[in-house]
Amino acid sequence: MGLTGTARRRLARGLGLLLASAVVAGGLVTRAGAAGSPALTADQQQRLADGKIVVLDTRPPGASSSAGGGTAVAIVQAPVERVWGVLTDYPGHPRYYPNVVAAEVLEVSGARVLVRYTVRIGIFAFRFHMRKVSDPVCRRIEWHLAEDRANGLLRENSGYWLVEAHPGGGSRVTYAIAVRSYVPAFLTAGTERDSLVETINGLRRVVAGPPGEAAGR
């Protein structure tokens, strides 16, 4: 028996969220793309000050023209060092990345790491591999898929985290993603932006916890 319209929409939404969850985990720093956070309008600056998450259509440098994604900017009420410690605690990523159930560091070479992620929604799950490099001076992480490894439904996955001290206190966090998969784009439209907001909110919850928890200990 075929799926009803509602069931098809739920399936599409599940696949979209599953794929969007896959864009949260990455990291390869490249000096060419190491720009600062995006400029915001006065209205967007006020929204930040009010605790809102500002989501832009801007995709990270190097994203293909067919990739979905965007950029989120938010204030996190924690010192830069605390936020940075959470982001670079790769095995701890399931604590705040939506639908990520495992993150395993497979290789380490200086600041470069290879991480295998598992994402799951209901009966749908797959693994993918990301190559990361963290830059502790700029407090920036960039990423792309490890093309020599299996990556499930993903064809493209890139982006960056940037953590900066906020003049009003806390940290200004910028999170940008770009994703392209083997699933038709109309089935996953908009889910990347949802994932941006969910991930920032998850990060806020973790850094608001006890210091040991935020450090992944």
Short mmCIF file of C-alpha atoms in Angstrom, two decimals, residues 25 36 43 47 55 73 75 84 149 157 164-165 169 174-175 179:
data_model
loop_
_atom_site.label_atom_id
_atom_site.label_comp_id
_atom_site.label_asym_id
_atom_site.label_seq_id
_atom_site.Cartn_x
_atom_site.Cartn_y
_atom_site.Cartn_z
CA ALA A 25 29.70 18.53 12.57
CA GLY A 36 35.21 37.48 10.31
CA ASP A 43 17.77 45.75 13.33
CA ARG A 47 17.72 41.19 17.72
CA VAL A 55 19.60 33.54 10.44
CA VAL A 73 24.62 34.47 14.48
CA ILE A 75 25.07 35.70 21.57
CA TRP A 84 35.39 26.97 22.38
CA ARG A 149 35.40 7.85 3.20
CA ASN A 157 28.95 19.34 3.55
CA GLU A 164 34.34 35.99 19.26
CA ALA A 165 34.20 37.98 22.48
CA GLY A 169 29.64 40.20 27.60
CA THR A 174 28.65 32.45 14.03
CA TYR A 175 27.66 29.09 12.55
CA VAL A 179 24.82 20.83 2.36
#
